[in-house]
XYZ file of C-alpha atoms in Angstrom:
467
model
C 23.100 70.509 118.688
C 26.900 70.074 119.027
C 28.441 73.269 120.544
C 32.088 72.194 119.891
C 33.831 74.548 117.443
C 35.858 72.975 114.662
C 39.560 74.064 114.470
C 40.477 76.797 111.978
C 42.044 75.334 108.881
C 44.864 77.344 107.312
C 45.388 76.606 103.676
C 48.957 75.676 102.603
C 48.879 78.502 100.059
C 48.198 81.128 102.725
C 50.826 79.693 105.027
C 53.398 79.651 102.239
C 52.575 83.237 101.336
C 53.040 84.398 104.929
C 56.395 82.655 105.263
C 57.548 84.063 101.930
C 56.546 87.569 103.026
C 58.551 87.232 106.248
C 61.662 86.119 104.324
C 61.269 88.978 101.866
C 61.179 91.484 104.734
C 64.238 89.913 106.399
C 66.313 89.831 103.198
C 65.274 93.358 102.286
C 66.328 94.647 105.713
C 69.702 92.894 105.432
C 70.192 94.255 101.924
C 69.484 97.826 102.993
C 71.864 97.460 105.935
C 74.813 96.072 104.018
C 74.460 97.522 100.565
C 77.224 99.757 99.230
C 77.946 101.399 95.894
C 79.241 98.841 93.448
C 82.061 99.599 91.088
C 82.579 98.875 87.441
C 84.153 95.530 86.542
C 85.569 96.732 83.239
C 89.316 96.794 82.732
C 89.739 100.432 81.745
C 87.402 102.991 83.317
C 87.422 106.697 83.992
C 87.312 108.309 87.408
C 85.716 111.732 87.411
C 87.629 114.448 89.275
C 86.173 115.722 92.538
C 86.673 119.246 91.361
C 83.944 118.849 88.726
C 81.910 115.698 89.340
C 80.770 113.291 92.018
C 82.866 110.151 92.351
C 79.775 108.077 91.622
C 80.041 105.487 88.842
C 76.421 105.858 87.846
C 75.196 109.434 88.340
C 76.318 113.019 87.860
C 75.881 115.653 90.538
C 75.543 119.415 90.494
C 78.577 121.694 90.429
C 77.954 122.686 94.036
C 80.732 122.594 96.624
C 78.668 120.003 98.526
C 78.799 116.357 97.471
C 76.618 113.546 98.728
C 78.711 110.479 99.601
C 76.884 107.423 100.897
C 74.310 108.788 103.380
C 76.401 111.743 104.560
C 76.648 115.201 103.072
C 80.188 116.538 103.350
C 81.962 119.623 102.077
C 84.214 119.034 99.115
C 87.888 119.329 100.054
C 89.880 122.043 98.275
C 93.432 123.273 98.833
C 96.016 125.118 96.686
C 98.501 122.269 97.067
C 95.979 119.563 96.116
C 96.728 117.990 92.743
C 93.839 115.540 92.438
C 91.310 113.542 94.440
C 90.656 109.996 93.259
C 87.796 107.735 94.165
C 86.805 104.480 92.518
C 87.140 101.899 95.298
C 84.034 100.691 97.112
C 86.005 99.712 100.214
C 88.523 101.515 102.414
C 91.895 102.102 100.747
C 94.626 100.361 102.746
C 97.640 100.436 100.430
C 99.326 102.829 97.979
C 102.532 102.618 95.978
C 104.153 104.612 93.180
C 105.991 102.667 90.492
C 109.760 103.188 90.372
C 109.455 105.046 87.064
C 106.677 107.220 88.595
C 104.278 106.427 85.746
C 101.719 104.668 87.924
C 100.062 104.814 91.312
C 98.607 101.551 92.614
C 95.875 101.477 95.242
C 94.510 98.488 97.149
C 91.299 98.411 99.148
C 89.528 96.212 101.634
C 86.629 94.122 100.357
C 83.185 95.632 100.556
C 80.390 93.146 101.045
C 76.998 93.602 99.497
C 74.028 91.262 99.353
C 72.937 90.197 95.896
C 69.387 88.778 95.773
C 69.471 86.474 92.779
C 66.088 84.924 93.547
C 64.265 86.884 96.186
C 62.337 83.896 97.409
C 64.984 81.216 97.374
C 68.546 82.481 97.385
C 70.993 85.243 98.263
C 74.759 85.527 98.627
C 77.493 87.967 99.652
C 79.560 89.488 96.876
C 83.026 90.694 97.838
C 84.439 93.531 95.741
C 88.223 93.321 96.108
C 90.431 95.147 93.673
C 93.688 96.924 92.949
C 93.505 100.027 90.788
C 96.394 101.193 88.596
C 96.329 104.941 87.900
C 98.438 106.860 85.380
C 100.220 109.779 87.024
C 100.270 111.691 83.729
C 96.489 112.055 84.079
C 96.660 113.696 87.514
C 96.486 117.174 86.003
C 93.785 116.202 83.518
C 90.014 116.336 83.866
C 89.523 112.568 83.584
C 91.616 109.992 85.406
C 91.836 106.626 83.703
C 92.641 103.536 85.685
C 92.824 99.788 85.247
C 90.873 97.683 87.711
C 92.408 94.369 88.770
C 89.973 92.087 90.562
C 91.673 89.888 93.149
C 90.131 86.457 92.694
C 89.203 84.577 95.847
C 91.092 87.020 97.997
C 91.372 90.449 99.530
C 94.451 92.640 99.093
C 95.449 95.234 101.681
C 99.026 96.071 100.605
C 100.561 96.624 97.178
C 104.120 97.126 95.883
C 105.495 97.634 92.357
C 108.401 95.649 90.948
C 111.529 97.665 90.051
C 110.913 97.327 86.293
C 107.356 98.641 86.598
C 105.904 95.628 84.763
C 104.538 93.760 87.765
C 103.211 94.329 91.253
C 102.768 92.355 94.446
C 99.761 92.209 96.745
C 99.235 90.687 100.145
C 96.236 88.358 100.220
C 94.468 88.846 103.530
C 92.620 85.535 103.722
C 95.567 83.423 102.613
C 98.056 85.706 104.403
C 100.530 85.412 101.568
C 101.917 87.300 98.550
C 100.592 87.114 94.989
C 102.455 88.445 91.934
C 100.700 90.067 88.971
C 102.216 91.026 85.634
C 100.742 93.422 83.113
C 101.258 94.791 79.627
C 100.793 98.360 78.403
C 98.505 99.796 75.776
C 99.726 102.366 73.278
C 98.532 105.142 75.609
C 100.439 103.601 78.523
C 97.419 102.276 80.410
C 98.085 98.822 81.948
C 96.177 95.946 80.356
C 96.153 92.126 80.264
C 96.879 91.905 83.989
C 97.493 88.300 85.018
C 98.313 86.482 88.242
C 101.573 84.604 87.733
C 102.728 83.394 91.157
C 101.494 82.792 94.707
C 104.162 82.682 97.406
C 104.058 79.954 100.070
C 102.334 80.922 103.301
C 104.988 81.725 105.900
C 103.351 84.501 107.949
C 101.052 83.348 110.729
C 99.555 86.629 111.983
C 98.257 89.623 110.025
C 100.724 91.062 107.501
C 101.277 94.793 108.084
C 103.641 95.525 105.190
C 105.229 94.121 102.041
C 108.078 95.499 99.952
C 110.539 94.658 97.194
C 114.143 95.827 96.893
C 114.923 98.173 93.994
C 117.610 95.658 92.991
C 114.956 92.954 92.649
C 117.011 90.642 94.851
C 114.561 90.184 97.726
C 110.974 90.685 98.858
C 109.858 91.415 102.423
C 106.681 90.370 104.203
C 106.236 91.619 107.785
C 103.561 90.501 110.222
C 102.232 92.169 113.351
C 103.672 89.487 115.663
C 107.304 90.480 115.023
C 108.119 88.025 112.230
C 109.614 89.299 108.962
C 110.051 86.839 106.092
C 112.543 87.540 103.295
C 111.887 85.833 99.939
C 113.698 85.777 96.635
C 111.729 86.829 93.558
C 110.626 83.234 92.934
C 109.028 82.914 96.357
C 111.786 80.871 97.996
C 112.460 81.809 101.611
C 115.898 83.371 102.149
C 115.520 83.990 105.858
C 113.187 84.786 108.737
C 113.814 87.472 111.366
C 112.120 87.762 114.759
C 112.409 91.446 115.730
C 111.282 91.143 119.392
C 109.649 94.577 119.399
C 106.449 93.657 121.245
C 104.419 94.014 118.079
C 105.109 95.686 114.753
C 103.506 98.937 113.639
C 105.371 99.304 110.358
C 108.128 97.756 108.235
C 109.719 98.725 104.925
C 112.524 97.961 102.474
C 115.022 100.811 102.150
C 114.969 102.750 98.837
C 118.629 101.791 98.242
C 117.688 98.098 98.265
C 120.195 97.028 100.933
C 118.168 97.144 104.132
C 114.776 96.518 105.632
C 113.605 98.001 108.910
C 110.831 97.670 111.472
C 109.259 99.620 114.319
C 106.696 98.622 116.890
C 105.802 98.733 120.546
C 109.418 99.432 121.506
C 110.862 102.938 121.163
C 113.530 102.053 118.587
C 113.686 101.315 114.856
C 115.768 98.298 113.839
C 117.439 97.836 110.467
C 118.836 94.669 108.903
C 120.977 94.190 105.807
C 120.258 91.422 103.309
C 123.713 90.385 102.119
C 124.656 88.641 98.872
C 127.920 87.146 97.654
C 129.907 89.585 95.521
C 131.313 86.816 93.325
C 128.078 85.165 92.171
C 125.227 87.212 93.669
C 123.907 84.323 95.753
C 122.212 85.032 99.061
C 124.650 85.067 101.978
C 122.959 86.183 105.200
C 120.688 88.639 106.991
C 122.522 90.630 109.647
C 121.597 93.322 112.119
C 122.767 96.673 110.785
C 121.874 99.632 113.002
C 119.162 101.002 115.301
C 117.574 104.426 115.662
C 117.288 105.100 119.397
C 116.034 108.256 121.033
C 112.242 108.246 121.226
C 110.472 107.769 124.569
C 107.472 105.825 123.276
C 106.615 103.439 120.463
C 107.512 104.501 116.943
C 104.563 104.393 114.554
C 106.398 104.948 111.260
C 109.770 105.688 109.652
C 111.117 106.622 106.235
C 114.492 106.850 104.461
C 115.746 108.973 101.588
C 116.886 107.551 98.261
C 120.400 106.450 99.289
C 119.426 105.647 102.909
C 121.819 108.235 104.358
C 118.959 110.062 106.105
C 115.998 108.722 108.050
C 112.898 110.216 109.617
C 110.828 108.729 112.449
C 107.617 109.633 114.260
C 106.554 108.439 117.687
C 103.706 108.465 120.167
C 105.949 110.564 122.403
C 104.623 113.355 120.141
C 107.924 114.040 118.385
C 109.432 113.376 114.983
C 113.168 113.052 114.373
C 115.597 113.435 111.473
C 118.637 111.134 111.528
C 122.030 110.815 109.886
C 122.043 107.134 108.914
C 125.226 107.340 106.831
C 127.242 105.190 109.239
C 129.735 102.342 109.130
C 127.664 99.980 111.225
C 130.153 97.128 110.790
C 132.576 99.174 112.896
C 129.858 99.960 115.447
C 129.066 103.481 114.298
C 125.646 104.615 115.446
C 123.242 106.946 113.603
C 122.966 110.465 115.042
C 119.816 112.465 115.585
C 120.068 115.710 113.589
C 116.805 117.286 114.651
C 113.839 116.665 116.949
C 110.527 118.329 116.209
C 107.652 118.543 118.657
C 104.231 117.860 117.200
C 101.616 120.512 117.837
C 98.802 117.981 117.857
C 98.435 114.945 120.077
C 98.261 111.646 118.181
C 94.813 110.162 118.740
C 94.957 107.181 116.374
C 97.800 107.055 113.841
C 100.819 109.114 112.779
C 102.802 108.491 109.578
C 105.876 110.118 108.042
C 107.540 110.101 104.629
C 110.940 111.577 103.725
C 111.635 112.935 100.254
C 114.276 111.166 98.111
C 116.641 114.160 98.449
C 115.920 114.540 102.201
C 114.993 118.205 101.682
C 111.394 117.775 102.821
C 109.203 115.524 104.923
C 105.461 115.023 105.205
C 103.697 113.984 108.398
C 100.119 112.803 108.788
C 98.411 112.807 112.183
C 94.938 111.314 112.165
C 93.081 113.408 109.529
C 95.626 116.190 108.922
C 98.851 116.548 106.906
C 101.925 118.706 107.571
C 104.631 119.551 105.022
C 108.115 120.360 106.384
C 111.008 122.158 104.703
C 114.170 120.457 105.973
C 116.592 122.901 104.322
C 115.753 125.818 106.564
C 116.888 126.278 110.122
C 114.257 125.034 112.525
C 112.722 122.727 109.891
C 109.559 124.842 109.557
C 106.159 123.434 108.715
C 105.361 125.138 105.423
C 101.781 123.907 105.285
C 99.515 122.449 107.972
C 96.377 121.069 106.326
C 93.524 120.152 108.663
C 90.533 117.938 107.898
C 92.032 116.410 104.776
C 89.578 113.565 105.313
C 86.690 112.770 107.608
C 88.602 109.656 108.728
C 92.107 108.787 109.876
C 94.787 108.633 107.168
C 95.865 104.998 106.823
C 98.580 105.199 104.177
C 101.044 107.890 103.086
C 103.546 107.642 100.195
C 105.747 109.904 98.077
C 106.827 109.298 94.500
C 110.458 108.654 93.609
C 111.116 112.244 92.520
C 109.504 113.880 95.550
C 106.988 115.620 93.305
C 103.785 114.011 94.582
C 102.539 112.951 98.012
C 99.590 110.549 98.078
C 97.474 109.661 101.083
C 94.281 107.718 101.642
C 91.492 107.482 104.200
C 88.243 105.645 103.745
C 87.512 105.358 100.022
C 89.303 108.583 99.145
C 92.793 109.084 97.703
C 94.255 112.582 97.597
C 97.463 113.472 95.758
C 99.260 116.691 96.747
C 102.004 118.703 95.112
C 105.059 118.655 97.369
C 105.655 122.397 97.293
C 107.633 122.155 100.533
C 110.092 119.997 98.579
C 110.443 122.660 95.888
C 110.971 125.340 98.545
C 113.561 123.144 100.228
C 115.329 122.685 96.903
C 115.410 126.450 96.340
C 116.897 127.033 99.797
C 119.488 124.294 99.310
C 120.497 125.572 95.862
C 120.666 129.154 97.121
C 123.147 128.117 99.799
C 125.172 126.153 97.241
C 125.266 129.145 94.885
C 126.476 131.377 97.703
C 129.619 129.274 98.138
C 130.148 128.381 94.462
C 133.261 129.900 92.928
C 132.832 129.054 89.248
C 130.585 131.374 87.237
C 129.266 128.551 85.049
C 128.235 126.577 88.138
C 126.453 129.584 89.613
C 124.546 130.105 86.357
C 123.411 126.463 86.270
C 122.257 126.726 89.868
C 120.315 129.913 89.109
C 118.568 128.113 86.260
C 117.536 125.322 88.633
C 116.267 127.856 91.188
C 114.224 129.668 88.551
C 112.831 126.361 87.292
C 111.682 125.420 90.817
C 110.062 128.838 91.304
C 108.282 128.505 87.963
C 106.870 125.133 89.023
C 105.553 126.585 92.287
C 103.911 129.515 90.506
C 102.351 127.208 87.920
C 100.825 124.994 90.634
C 99.471 127.897 92.683
C 98.151 129.794 89.670
C 96.346 126.691 88.426
C 94.378 126.452 91.672
C 93.813 130.170 92.174
C-alpha cells in the first residue's frame, strides 16, 4: 500500500471567499476609523440651535444640557453674552467673514474625508466634503438658522472674504493655492441662491496662504503666504505687485477697513503696513509703498486689527501683552504711530492668540487658546468686562467682528459661536457720557442721552433674553 499522502486541494471558491472576507474586514476597519458625520448637499438647509437641539443633520436629541458630539460627551456651552452657536460643517472651521452690509456671515471649513464603499467587494473611494456656508445674521436671534451651502468643486477652501457690494465672495483654494471668486443671487427672503464660480486667479503664491482680503473700495485683493510673500491683485485677477515682508514667516495679514493699506505680522516683533496707491486722475494703479510700522513688542506678533478709519490699531504678541496704538499719522513725513496702552495678559499663550478691534475703537476682543476676553477701551485702565473660559474644547482659530461692532464670531473645531459685544455697548455709554459732560448745547445733550438710553436698553434686552 502507498503511504504517501496526497496534497490538500483548496477549491477556488473557498479561496475566493477567504480573500473576500479579509478585504471586507480591512475596508470595514478603515471605514470605522475615518468615518465622520456627513452634511446635507442641498442648497438651503436649516441649522438647529444648540440651545434646543443637537447639531446633528439626521437625529434629534433630548433637551438635556449634555450633548453627544462624535464619540465625546461634552457639556453644552451657555453664557449670557452668547447670541447663537452654529454647527453644520463636517470639518474644522478655518475662516469667517461678515459681509460689509452685515447681512451675512460666511464660514469656510477644511475638508473631511470619509470612505464610501460603493461595492464592498470591488471598490471604495475617499469623498471630500469641502464647503462654504452663508448664514443670515437676521436669523441669529431666531430658533432656526438657515444657511446656503456652497460646495467647492475639486478644491478645499480655508479662507473666505466678502466683496464690498455683498454679492460675491472669495475663497482660497488650498490644493491649487489660489483664489476663486463666487457670485450669488438672493431669494425673496434674502437667502443667497444660485451661487456660481466665475473666476479663478492665477497661481502666484508658492507656500501655504494664511490670509486673503479685499479692499472696501474694490480696487485690490490681497493674498498672503506663510513664507513672507504678499501678492496684490486687481479685481480681475491681474497682479498689481508683490511684496516680500522679510519677517521670518507670517502669522497673519489683513487689508485695512479703510481700503488704503494692508499689513502683516510674523516671527519678528513688529507689524508692517503698506499703502496701495492709485492715480488720482484716472484711478490706475500707481505703486505699493511702505507706510508705517508698529514697534514695541518683545516677541512675535500673532495678530493685529484696525478700526474703521484705520486711525487706531490693536496688536497681540507672544510676549504676553496686547497694545492699543494711535495710527493716525502722516507717514510720508516720517511720523510714527504711538502706543496708547499696553495690557498684560493674565494667561500665558499656549497655542494661538487673536485680537479684533471694534469699528469705533471703543472695545476690543482677545482670544487666547480656548477663551475669549472682552475689553472696554473707553474706561481708564481698559478693563476686561468679560473673561469667558472654555468657550470651546479646542483652540480658537478665527475671530471676527461685524462692521457695526454688534457681533463677535469665533470658531474652533466644527463649532461657530457668535457673541453680543456688550463691552462695545458699555464703551459707547462711557464715551457718550463723557461727551455729554462737556456738551454745552441742550439739544446736543438730549440727543446724547437718547443714545445712552438706547444702548442701555439693548444691553438689558440681551441679558433678559438669556436670563
